[in-house]
Amino acid sequence: MSSTNRAATRRRVWLASSFLIPIVSLGISGAAAQTPPEQLPPIEITSPTDLNRTRAKPTYDEGSTSRRVVPAAAPPTGTRPAAGTGSGASSQSASQGAGGSGGRQFSGIVGTASTVITAEEIAHSPAQTLQEIIAQTPGVQLTSLYGGVNGAKTSVDLRGFGAFATSNTLVLINGRRLNDIDMAGVDFSTIPLNSIERIEITRGNSGAVLYGDNAVGGVVNIVLKDGVGGPPVAMRAEAGAGSFNQRLANVSAATNYGPWSTSFYGNAIKSDGYRVNNALDQRNGVGNLNYSTPDLKAFLTVTGDDQKLGFPGGRTVDPSIGLDQLVTDRRGTNTPFDYGNQQGASATTGFTKTIMNGVDLIVDGGVRKKDTQSGFFGAVPFASPLPSFSSTYNDASLLTWSITPRLSIKNSIFGIPSQILTGIDYYDATFNQDRGAFKGLAPTHIYDLSQQTLAGYWQHTVGLLPTTDFSYGARVQNTSLSARDRFDPNAPGCAMFFNCSPAASPLDSNETQYALHVGLEHRFNSVFSVFGRAARAFRTPTVDERVSSGPFFVPGTFQLKTQTSHDIEGGFRIKSGGFQMQSSIYSMDLENEIHFIPALFFNVNLDPTRRYGSETSASLRVSDTVTLRGGMAYTRAVFREGPFAGDDVPLVSRYTAMGGVTWNIWQNYLVFDATVRAWSERFMDNDQANTQRPIPASATADLKLSGQYDRFFWSVGVNNLFNALYYDYAIASSFTPGRFSAYPLPGRTFMVKAGATF
């Protein structure tokens, strides 16, 4: 047998064993109870009583026979003891998650692997950033280029998309799209942690039916607190200080009066940053106004953010000349003048109206504006105090309007429980960018792109049997794009800088794509259930990818093909007493995956690629005060065809694992939390041939002590306890073998916080 065949056999054996071993090792002890299959109450996909539910919302095992809960739903990353956090507004998960075993159910989209992270888990987590909290979910990987301060610009990668994770992971706020048509991606750091009620993570591409573009790797839905149902007045204030002169402040307030409620969550952070030219200055805010009556719910949500961040660039390593800045000057920079600023604002409003028994009309719409300014001055030559002669200044504005009406129909068809969710999504986005040599000079390129998408979708969930749920759905989406590039060869600096590439050819395109989903879940008994699904999804190119769709020395075209994916997945869930577990295996084939070629500064459609792997998570409530949690994943991203067939897609670790413990030491006065994350090596960006030195494997351990007395709360955290000197992003040179540029992340850091509720 050839070495290639032996390696393939080992991979298949490992994949199968990682899926089956948990069943054997844990013995499915609860299954021995021989409990008969129980009749499940009706499925719910949209609740008219909570506008902050996702379209495929979590449901809770409330011991009721009036609702169907999808079989043995996935646990959160670890249900924790209810230690006081001083979070102000009460968490729905605490009030509604009172199942027979104290665990929380998450149905989501039938047949998918899903995880819920609660507000309590977020408050207790030793992680200081939202991305690190999400990364405690099996199979989620992170990539950071900017020193890791507050998670600014750190990307979340579901199922192995490396450098293009942000374009293949769909992010929602209260079930509404947050992804824009540019490539900047969603910056999780602009969402105040204290404003989050829960995080719902659905892995795989089935979310494309309900939510559309970008849901290839999965969907992250962040549900915000709204203060509804709380006390007449509640306030919370917190301040903190940490490493690198970091200072932060969080405030929140909520009021309730009759059917009206309001809430506000805001935070501010300043830090010198881990590296030179790595300072962060950021402010964020979220405000809500809600009106709730039995047959009408209405809301208005307003957000704003302002961020200033220095870009420290990479540290160069070149063995051929004996250069290793990772060792000699890890915290330094070759780009002391590069920066990026961002200002964002949004307003979303809508209502849910009960038309008749079981039929609800849900209408919402909004506007979102994002302005960005960035300057790139090139690497400093020979430690000169002046930038190089390569300079680019970008000033961009993106405005997006949306309206998304839908109908939720709950009834019975021939005595079979049924729920239909159908609707229309319309988005209108306008992108403008001036690109020149320096701020204040006339731009060499002015890019104007406008994109409209109109989609219709249908998702139907039925209870085929008291223990079996089936779901199918489809989306048809039309995308219309107009793109123009106005080029001025006489602009200042055109002859000296790369901004002088010829104008891109105009593009007017109209394309229709579709997404499909079919899923099945079956519960054998109260302990063990299985699920499976198949789906098709798509991703249209971003405006930035179209702008950079030709080498800098030839005219651009704006033309890129739409990326498509086909998924299959299967798995099981276990819930027995204080033990919960979920495990699945999957395979995804992609065509026309979009990728950036750094050497020539343009994007291409890759040869066919594939993702496959397994993901397992588990939690064990040892006692009323101690909870253990853990997870592991095997993720492969490979080229199926072309010159790199069989090679790994860069920036994807094959193995990831996490473990943690929460110990309520003394009646919420003292709570201990610890989390360990580990990941294997990954190939560097721009190394499709897999010939360069890989990014090393590493692990971090985070600890946190917290407590609450009366209305006062506090916490002391240590991140990266063992001072691991690691990096998760590096780019290989296209011209010099062995040369690369790495983006180092902080070693051991500290954070102290204290606050009070009123």
Coordinates of C-alpha atoms in Angstrom, one line a residue, residues 180-673:
D180 CA -21.7 43.7 5.0
I181 CA -20.7 43.4 1.3
D182 CA -17.2 44.5 2.0
M183 CA -14.4 42.2 3.3
A184 CA -13.8 44.0 6.6
G185 CA -16.0 41.4 8.3
V186 CA -17.8 41.8 11.5
D187 CA -15.6 43.2 14.3
F188 CA -16.9 41.3 17.4
S189 CA -15.1 43.8 19.7
T190 CA -17.7 46.4 18.8
I191 CA -20.4 44.4 20.6
P192 CA -20.4 45.1 24.4
L193 CA -20.1 41.8 26.3
N194 CA -22.5 43.0 29.0
S195 CA -25.2 43.5 26.3
I196 CA -25.3 39.8 25.3
E197 CA -28.1 37.5 26.4
R198 CA -26.8 34.5 24.7
I199 CA -24.8 33.3 21.6
E200 CA -26.3 30.7 19.3
I201 CA -23.7 28.9 17.1
T202 CA -25.0 26.7 14.2
R203 CA -22.2 25.0 12.3
G204 CA -22.4 24.0 8.7
N205 CA -24.2 25.7 5.8
S206 CA -27.9 24.9 6.5
G207 CA -28.4 28.5 7.8
A208 CA -28.2 29.8 4.2
V209 CA -31.9 29.0 3.7
L210 CA -33.1 31.3 6.4
Y211 CA -30.3 33.9 6.3
G212 CA -28.8 33.8 2.9
D213 CA -25.2 34.7 1.8
N214 CA -22.0 34.0 3.8
A215 CA -23.4 31.1 5.9
V216 CA -21.0 28.5 4.3
G217 CA -19.1 27.6 7.4
G218 CA -21.9 28.4 9.9
V219 CA -24.0 31.0 11.6
V220 CA -23.2 32.9 14.9
N221 CA -26.3 34.6 16.2
I222 CA -25.8 37.1 19.1
V223 CA -29.0 37.8 21.0
L224 CA -28.9 41.1 22.9
K225 CA -30.6 41.8 26.2
D226 CA -33.6 44.0 26.0
G227 CA -34.6 44.6 29.7
V228 CA -38.1 43.4 29.0
G229 CA -39.7 41.9 32.2
G230 CA -37.1 43.3 34.5
P231 CA -37.5 45.7 37.5
P232 CA -38.8 49.2 37.0
V233 CA -35.2 50.5 37.1
A234 CA -31.9 48.6 36.9
M235 CA -28.4 50.0 36.5
R236 CA -24.9 48.4 36.4
A237 CA -21.4 50.0 36.3
E238 CA -18.0 48.3 36.0
A239 CA -14.4 49.5 35.6
G240 CA -11.3 47.6 34.9
A241 CA -7.5 47.8 34.4
G242 CA -5.0 45.4 32.9
S243 CA -1.8 44.8 31.1
F244 CA -0.4 47.2 28.5
N245 CA -2.0 50.1 30.3
Q246 CA -5.5 48.8 29.4
R247 CA -8.5 50.7 31.0
L248 CA -12.1 49.9 30.4
A249 CA -15.5 50.9 31.6
N250 CA -18.9 49.3 31.1
V251 CA -22.3 50.8 31.9
S252 CA -25.9 49.5 31.4
A253 CA -29.4 50.7 32.4
A254 CA -32.9 49.3 31.9
T255 CA -36.4 50.6 32.7
N256 CA -39.8 49.0 32.6
Y257 CA -43.2 50.9 32.7
G258 CA -46.3 49.0 31.6
P259 CA -45.9 47.7 28.1
W260 CA -42.8 49.9 27.5
S261 CA -39.2 49.0 28.3
T262 CA -35.9 50.6 27.4
S263 CA -32.3 49.5 27.9
F264 CA -28.8 50.8 27.1
Y265 CA -25.4 49.0 27.1
G266 CA -22.2 50.8 26.5
N267 CA -18.4 50.3 27.0
A268 CA -15.2 52.1 26.4
I269 CA -11.6 50.7 26.2
K270 CA -8.2 52.2 25.8
S271 CA -4.9 50.3 25.6
D272 CA -1.3 50.9 24.5
G273 CA -1.4 47.4 23.0
Y274 CA 1.0 44.5 23.1
R275 CA 3.2 45.8 20.4
V276 CA 4.6 49.1 19.1
N277 CA 1.9 51.0 17.0
N278 CA -0.8 48.7 18.5
A279 CA -2.8 51.2 20.6
L280 CA -6.6 50.9 20.7
D281 CA -9.2 53.5 21.5
Q282 CA -12.8 52.3 21.2
R283 CA -16.3 53.1 22.3
N284 CA -19.5 51.1 21.6
G285 CA -23.2 51.5 22.6
V286 CA -26.5 49.6 22.1
G287 CA -29.9 51.0 22.9
N288 CA -33.3 49.3 22.8
L289 CA -36.9 50.5 23.0
N290 CA -39.6 47.8 23.3
Y291 CA -43.4 47.8 23.3
S292 CA -45.1 44.5 24.4
T293 CA -48.7 43.5 24.5
P294 CA -50.3 40.1 24.0
D295 CA -50.9 40.5 20.3
L296 CA -48.4 43.1 19.2
K297 CA -44.7 43.5 19.9
A298 CA -42.6 46.3 18.5
F299 CA -39.0 47.4 19.0
L300 CA -36.3 49.9 18.0
T301 CA -32.6 49.1 18.4
V302 CA -29.9 51.7 17.8
T303 CA -26.1 51.0 17.9
G304 CA -23.0 53.0 17.5
D305 CA -19.2 52.4 17.6
D306 CA -16.0 54.3 17.1
Q307 CA -12.6 52.6 16.9
K308 CA -9.0 53.7 16.3
L309 CA -6.4 51.0 16.0
G310 CA -2.7 50.9 15.1
F311 CA -1.5 48.2 12.7
P312 CA 1.8 46.9 13.9
G313 CA 2.3 44.6 10.9
G314 CA 4.4 41.4 11.0
R315 CA 7.8 40.4 12.4
T316 CA 10.1 39.2 9.6
V317 CA 12.0 35.9 9.8
D318 CA 14.6 35.1 7.1
P319 CA 17.1 32.3 7.9
S320 CA 19.1 33.0 4.7
I321 CA 20.3 36.3 6.2
G322 CA 20.1 35.4 9.9
L323 CA 17.1 37.6 10.6
D324 CA 14.5 36.6 13.3
Q325 CA 12.6 39.5 14.7
L326 CA 10.3 37.1 16.6
V327 CA 13.3 36.5 18.8
T328 CA 15.2 39.8 18.7
D329 CA 12.3 42.3 18.8
R330 CA 9.0 40.4 19.2
R331 CA 7.0 43.5 20.2
G332 CA 8.4 45.8 17.6
T333 CA 7.0 46.9 14.3
N334 CA 8.2 47.5 10.7
T335 CA 5.1 49.6 10.1
P336 CA 5.0 52.3 12.8
F337 CA 2.7 54.6 10.8
D338 CA -0.1 52.2 9.6
Y339 CA -3.5 52.6 11.1
G340 CA -7.2 51.9 10.7
N341 CA -10.2 53.9 12.0
Q342 CA -13.8 52.8 11.9
Q343 CA -17.1 54.5 12.7
G344 CA -20.4 52.6 12.6
A345 CA -24.1 53.3 13.3
S346 CA -27.3 51.4 12.8
A347 CA -31.0 51.6 13.5
T348 CA -33.3 48.6 13.3
T349 CA -37.1 48.6 13.9
G350 CA -39.9 46.1 13.5
F351 CA -43.0 44.5 14.9
T352 CA -44.7 41.1 15.4
K353 CA -48.5 41.1 14.9
T354 CA -50.7 38.1 15.6
I355 CA -53.0 37.9 12.6
M356 CA -55.0 34.9 13.8
N357 CA -54.4 31.9 16.0
G358 CA -51.1 30.3 15.0
V359 CA -50.2 32.9 12.3
D360 CA -47.8 35.8 13.0
L361 CA -46.6 38.6 10.7
I362 CA -43.1 39.7 11.5
V363 CA -41.7 42.8 9.8
D364 CA -38.4 44.4 10.5
G365 CA -36.0 46.6 8.6
G366 CA -33.1 48.9 9.2
V367 CA -30.2 51.0 8.0
R368 CA -26.5 50.5 8.8
K369 CA -23.6 52.8 8.0
K370 CA -19.9 52.1 8.3
D371 CA -17.1 54.6 7.5
T372 CA -13.4 53.4 7.5
Q373 CA -10.2 55.3 7.0
S374 CA -6.8 53.5 6.8
G375 CA -3.3 54.4 5.9
F376 CA -0.5 51.9 4.8
F377 CA 2.9 53.4 4.4
G378 CA 5.0 50.2 3.8
A379 CA 7.8 48.8 5.9
V380 CA 10.4 51.1 7.4
P381 CA 13.7 50.5 5.6
F382 CA 16.8 49.9 7.7
A383 CA 15.1 51.3 10.9
S384 CA 14.7 54.7 9.3
P385 CA 12.4 57.1 11.1
L386 CA 10.5 57.7 7.9
P387 CA 8.1 55.4 6.0
S388 CA 9.0 53.8 2.7
F389 CA 8.0 55.3 -0.6
S390 CA 5.1 52.8 -0.9
S391 CA 1.9 54.4 0.5
T392 CA -1.8 53.9 0.2
Y393 CA -4.7 55.8 1.9
N394 CA -8.2 54.5 1.8
D395 CA -11.4 56.3 2.7
A396 CA -14.5 54.2 2.4
S397 CA -18.2 54.4 3.2
L398 CA -20.8 51.7 3.1
L399 CA -24.5 52.2 3.5
T400 CA -26.9 49.3 3.7
W401 CA -30.8 49.4 3.8
S402 CA -32.9 46.3 4.5
I403 CA -36.4 45.1 5.0
T404 CA -37.3 41.5 5.9
P405 CA -41.0 40.7 6.3
R406 CA -42.0 37.1 7.0
L407 CA -44.8 34.8 8.2
S408 CA -44.7 32.2 10.9
I409 CA -47.5 29.7 10.6
K410 CA -48.0 27.1 13.4
N411 CA -50.8 24.5 12.9
S412 CA -51.4 20.8 12.3
I413 CA -51.5 19.1 8.9
F414 CA -53.6 15.9 9.1
G415 CA -52.9 15.8 12.8
I416 CA -49.1 16.3 12.4
P417 CA -47.5 19.3 14.2
S418 CA -46.2 21.8 11.6
Q419 CA -44.4 25.1 11.4
I420 CA -43.8 27.1 8.3
L421 CA -41.5 30.1 8.2
T422 CA -41.5 32.0 4.9
G423 CA -40.5 35.5 4.0
I424 CA -38.7 38.0 1.7
D425 CA -35.3 39.6 2.3
Y426 CA -34.3 42.8 0.5
Y427 CA -30.9 44.4 1.0
D428 CA -29.6 47.5 -0.8
A429 CA -25.9 48.4 -0.3
T430 CA -23.8 51.2 -1.6
F431 CA -20.0 51.2 -1.3
N432 CA -17.7 54.1 -2.1
Q433 CA -14.0 54.2 -1.7
D434 CA -11.3 56.8 -2.5
R435 CA -7.9 55.3 -2.8
G436 CA -4.8 57.5 -3.1
A437 CA -1.3 58.0 -2.0
F438 CA -1.8 60.1 1.2
K439 CA -4.7 61.6 3.1
G440 CA -5.7 65.0 1.7
L441 CA -4.4 64.3 -1.8
A442 CA -6.7 63.7 -4.8
P443 CA -7.4 59.9 -5.1
T444 CA -6.0 57.9 -8.0
H445 CA -9.0 55.5 -7.9
I446 CA -12.6 56.2 -6.9
Y447 CA -14.6 53.0 -6.6
D448 CA -18.4 53.0 -6.7
L449 CA -20.3 49.8 -6.3
S450 CA -23.9 49.2 -5.6
Q451 CA -25.5 45.8 -4.9
Q452 CA -29.1 44.8 -4.4
T453 CA -30.3 41.4 -3.2
L454 CA -33.9 40.1 -3.3
A455 CA -34.6 36.7 -1.9
G456 CA -37.6 34.5 -1.0
Y457 CA -37.4 31.5 1.3
W458 CA -39.5 28.8 2.8
Q459 CA -38.7 26.4 5.7
H460 CA -41.1 23.8 6.9
T461 CA -40.6 21.7 10.0
V462 CA -43.0 18.8 10.8
G463 CA -43.2 16.2 13.6
L464 CA -43.4 13.0 11.5
L465 CA -43.6 11.0 14.7
P466 CA -43.8 11.9 18.4
T467 CA -40.0 11.3 18.5
T468 CA -39.0 12.4 15.0
D469 CA -38.7 15.8 13.5
F470 CA -38.1 16.6 9.8
S471 CA -37.3 19.9 8.1
Y472 CA -36.8 21.0 4.6
G473 CA -36.4 24.5 3.0
A474 CA -35.2 26.5 0.1
R475 CA -34.1 30.0 -0.8
V476 CA -33.9 31.7 -4.2
Q477 CA -31.8 34.9 -4.2
N478 CA -31.1 37.3 -7.0
T479 CA -28.1 39.6 -6.7
S480 CA -27.7 42.7 -8.9
L481 CA -24.3 44.5 -9.0
S482 CA -23.1 47.7 -10.7
A483 CA -19.3 48.5 -10.3
R484 CA -17.3 51.4 -11.6
D485 CA -13.7 52.6 -11.2
R486 CA -12.8 56.2 -11.9
F487 CA -9.0 56.5 -12.5
D488 CA -7.0 59.7 -12.4
P489 CA -3.5 59.1 -13.8
N490 CA -2.6 62.7 -12.9
A491 CA -3.3 62.3 -9.2
P492 CA -0.4 63.3 -6.9
G493 CA 1.9 60.4 -6.2
C494 CA 0.5 58.2 -9.0
A495 CA 3.9 57.6 -10.7
M496 CA 5.5 56.6 -7.4
F497 CA 3.1 54.2 -5.7
F498 CA 1.1 51.0 -6.5
N499 CA -2.1 53.1 -6.6
C500 CA -1.4 53.8 -10.2
S501 CA -2.7 50.4 -11.6
P502 CA -5.0 50.9 -14.6
A503 CA -8.7 51.4 -14.1
A504 CA -10.9 48.3 -13.7
S505 CA -13.4 47.5 -16.4
P506 CA -17.0 48.4 -15.6
L507 CA -19.2 45.5 -14.5
D508 CA -23.0 45.2 -14.5
S509 CA -24.1 41.7 -13.4
N510 CA -27.3 39.9 -12.4
E511 CA -27.2 36.4 -10.9
T512 CA -29.6 34.1 -9.3
Q513 CA -28.5 31.5 -6.7
Y514 CA -30.3 29.1 -4.5
A515 CA -29.8 27.4 -1.1
L516 CA -31.4 24.1 0.1
H517 CA -31.7 22.3 3.4
V518 CA -33.1 19.0 4.5
G519 CA -32.7 17.8 8.1
L520 CA -33.9 14.9 10.4
E521 CA -33.7 14.4 14.1
H522 CA -34.9 11.2 15.9
R523 CA -35.0 10.6 19.7
F524 CA -34.7 6.9 20.7
N525 CA -35.4 7.7 24.3
S526 CA -34.9 10.5 26.9
V527 CA -31.2 10.0 26.7
F528 CA -30.0 9.3 23.2
S529 CA -30.9 10.9 19.8
V530 CA -29.4 11.2 16.4
F531 CA -29.5 13.9 13.7
G532 CA -28.5 14.4 10.1
R533 CA -28.8 16.9 7.3
A534 CA -27.8 17.8 3.8
A535 CA -27.6 21.4 2.4
R536 CA -26.4 23.6 -0.4
A537 CA -25.2 27.2 0.1
F538 CA -23.5 30.0 -1.7
R539 CA -21.3 33.1 -1.2
T540 CA -21.1 36.0 -3.6
P541 CA -17.8 37.9 -3.8
T542 CA -17.4 41.0 -1.6
V543 CA -16.8 44.4 -3.1
D544 CA -13.2 44.4 -1.9
E545 CA -12.5 41.1 -3.6
R546 CA -13.9 42.5 -6.8
V547 CA -11.9 45.7 -6.5
S548 CA -8.7 43.5 -6.2
S549 CA -9.6 40.9 -8.9
G550 CA -6.7 41.7 -11.1
P551 CA -2.9 42.1 -10.6
F552 CA -1.8 45.6 -9.7
F553 CA 0.0 46.0 -13.0
V554 CA -2.9 45.1 -15.3
P555 CA -6.5 46.5 -15.5
G556 CA -8.9 44.9 -13.0
T557 CA -12.2 43.3 -14.1
F558 CA -14.4 43.2 -10.9
Q559 CA -15.3 39.6 -12.1
L560 CA -15.3 36.7 -9.8
K561 CA -17.5 33.6 -9.8
T562 CA -19.9 32.9 -6.9
Q563 CA -18.6 30.3 -4.5
T564 CA -20.9 27.3 -3.8
S565 CA -20.9 24.5 -1.2
H566 CA -22.6 21.1 -0.6
D567 CA -22.7 19.7 2.9
I568 CA -23.7 16.4 4.5
E569 CA -23.5 15.8 8.3
G570 CA -24.6 13.3 10.9
G571 CA -24.3 13.0 14.6
F572 CA -25.8 12.1 18.0
R573 CA -26.7 13.8 21.3
I574 CA -26.7 12.4 24.8
K575 CA -28.4 13.9 27.8
S576 CA -28.4 12.0 31.1
G577 CA -28.7 13.7 34.4
G578 CA -25.9 16.3 34.7
F579 CA -24.1 14.9 31.6
Q580 CA -24.6 16.3 28.1
M581 CA -22.8 15.5 24.9
Q582 CA -22.9 16.2 21.2
S583 CA -20.8 14.7 18.4
S584 CA -21.0 14.9 14.6
I585 CA -19.0 14.2 11.4
Y586 CA -19.4 16.2 8.3
S587 CA -18.1 16.7 4.7
M588 CA -18.3 19.8 2.6
D589 CA -17.4 20.1 -1.1
L590 CA -16.8 23.6 -2.5
E591 CA -16.5 25.0 -6.0
N592 CA -15.0 28.4 -7.0
E593 CA -13.8 29.2 -3.4
I594 CA -12.5 32.7 -3.4
H595 CA -8.9 33.3 -2.3
F596 CA -6.3 36.1 -2.3
I597 CA -2.9 35.8 -3.9
P598 CA -0.7 38.1 -1.8
A599 CA 2.2 38.1 -4.3
L600 CA 0.1 39.8 -7.0
F601 CA -2.4 41.6 -4.8
F602 CA -5.5 40.0 -6.4
N603 CA -8.2 37.5 -5.8
V604 CA -9.0 34.3 -7.8
N605 CA -11.4 31.4 -7.7
L606 CA -9.6 28.3 -6.5
D607 CA -9.8 24.8 -7.9
P608 CA -12.4 22.7 -6.0
T609 CA -11.7 22.3 -2.3
R610 CA -13.1 20.1 0.5
R611 CA -13.7 20.4 4.3
Y612 CA -14.4 17.4 6.4
G613 CA -14.0 16.5 10.1
S614 CA -15.6 15.7 13.4
E615 CA -16.6 17.8 16.4
T616 CA -17.4 16.6 19.9
S617 CA -18.4 18.6 23.0
A618 CA -19.5 17.5 26.5
S619 CA -20.3 18.9 29.9
L620 CA -20.7 17.2 33.3
R621 CA -22.3 18.8 36.3
V622 CA -20.3 17.0 39.0
S623 CA -22.2 18.7 41.9
D624 CA -24.2 21.8 42.6
T625 CA -20.9 23.8 42.7
V626 CA -18.6 22.1 40.1
T627 CA -19.1 21.8 36.4
L628 CA -16.6 20.3 33.9
R629 CA -16.7 20.9 30.1
G630 CA -14.6 19.9 27.2
G631 CA -14.5 19.5 23.5
M632 CA -12.3 18.4 20.5
A633 CA -12.4 18.7 16.8
Y634 CA -10.7 17.4 13.7
T635 CA -10.8 19.8 10.8
R636 CA -9.4 19.1 7.3
A637 CA -9.4 21.7 4.5
V638 CA -7.8 20.4 1.3
F639 CA -7.6 21.1 -2.4
R640 CA -9.5 18.4 -4.4
E641 CA -8.2 19.3 -7.8
G642 CA -5.6 21.4 -9.6
P643 CA -1.8 21.8 -9.0
F644 CA -2.3 21.7 -5.2
A645 CA -4.5 18.6 -5.1
G646 CA -4.2 16.9 -1.7
D647 CA -2.5 19.9 0.0
D648 CA -4.0 21.7 3.0
V649 CA -5.7 25.0 2.6
P650 CA -3.5 27.5 4.6
L651 CA -4.3 28.8 8.1
V652 CA -6.4 25.8 9.3
S653 CA -5.3 23.6 12.2
R654 CA -6.3 20.0 11.9
Y655 CA -6.7 19.4 15.7
T656 CA -8.3 21.7 18.3
A657 CA -9.3 21.0 21.8
M658 CA -10.6 22.8 24.9
G659 CA -11.4 22.0 28.5
G660 CA -12.6 23.9 31.5
V661 CA -14.0 23.9 35.0
T662 CA -16.2 26.2 37.0
W663 CA -16.1 25.9 40.8
N664 CA -18.5 27.9 43.0
I665 CA -16.2 27.8 46.0
W666 CA -18.3 29.8 48.5
Q667 CA -21.9 30.7 47.8
N668 CA -21.1 33.0 44.9
Y669 CA -18.8 35.1 47.1
L670 CA -15.9 33.3 45.4
V671 CA -16.1 31.5 42.1
F672 CA -13.1 29.9 40.2
D673 CA -13.1 29.4 36.4

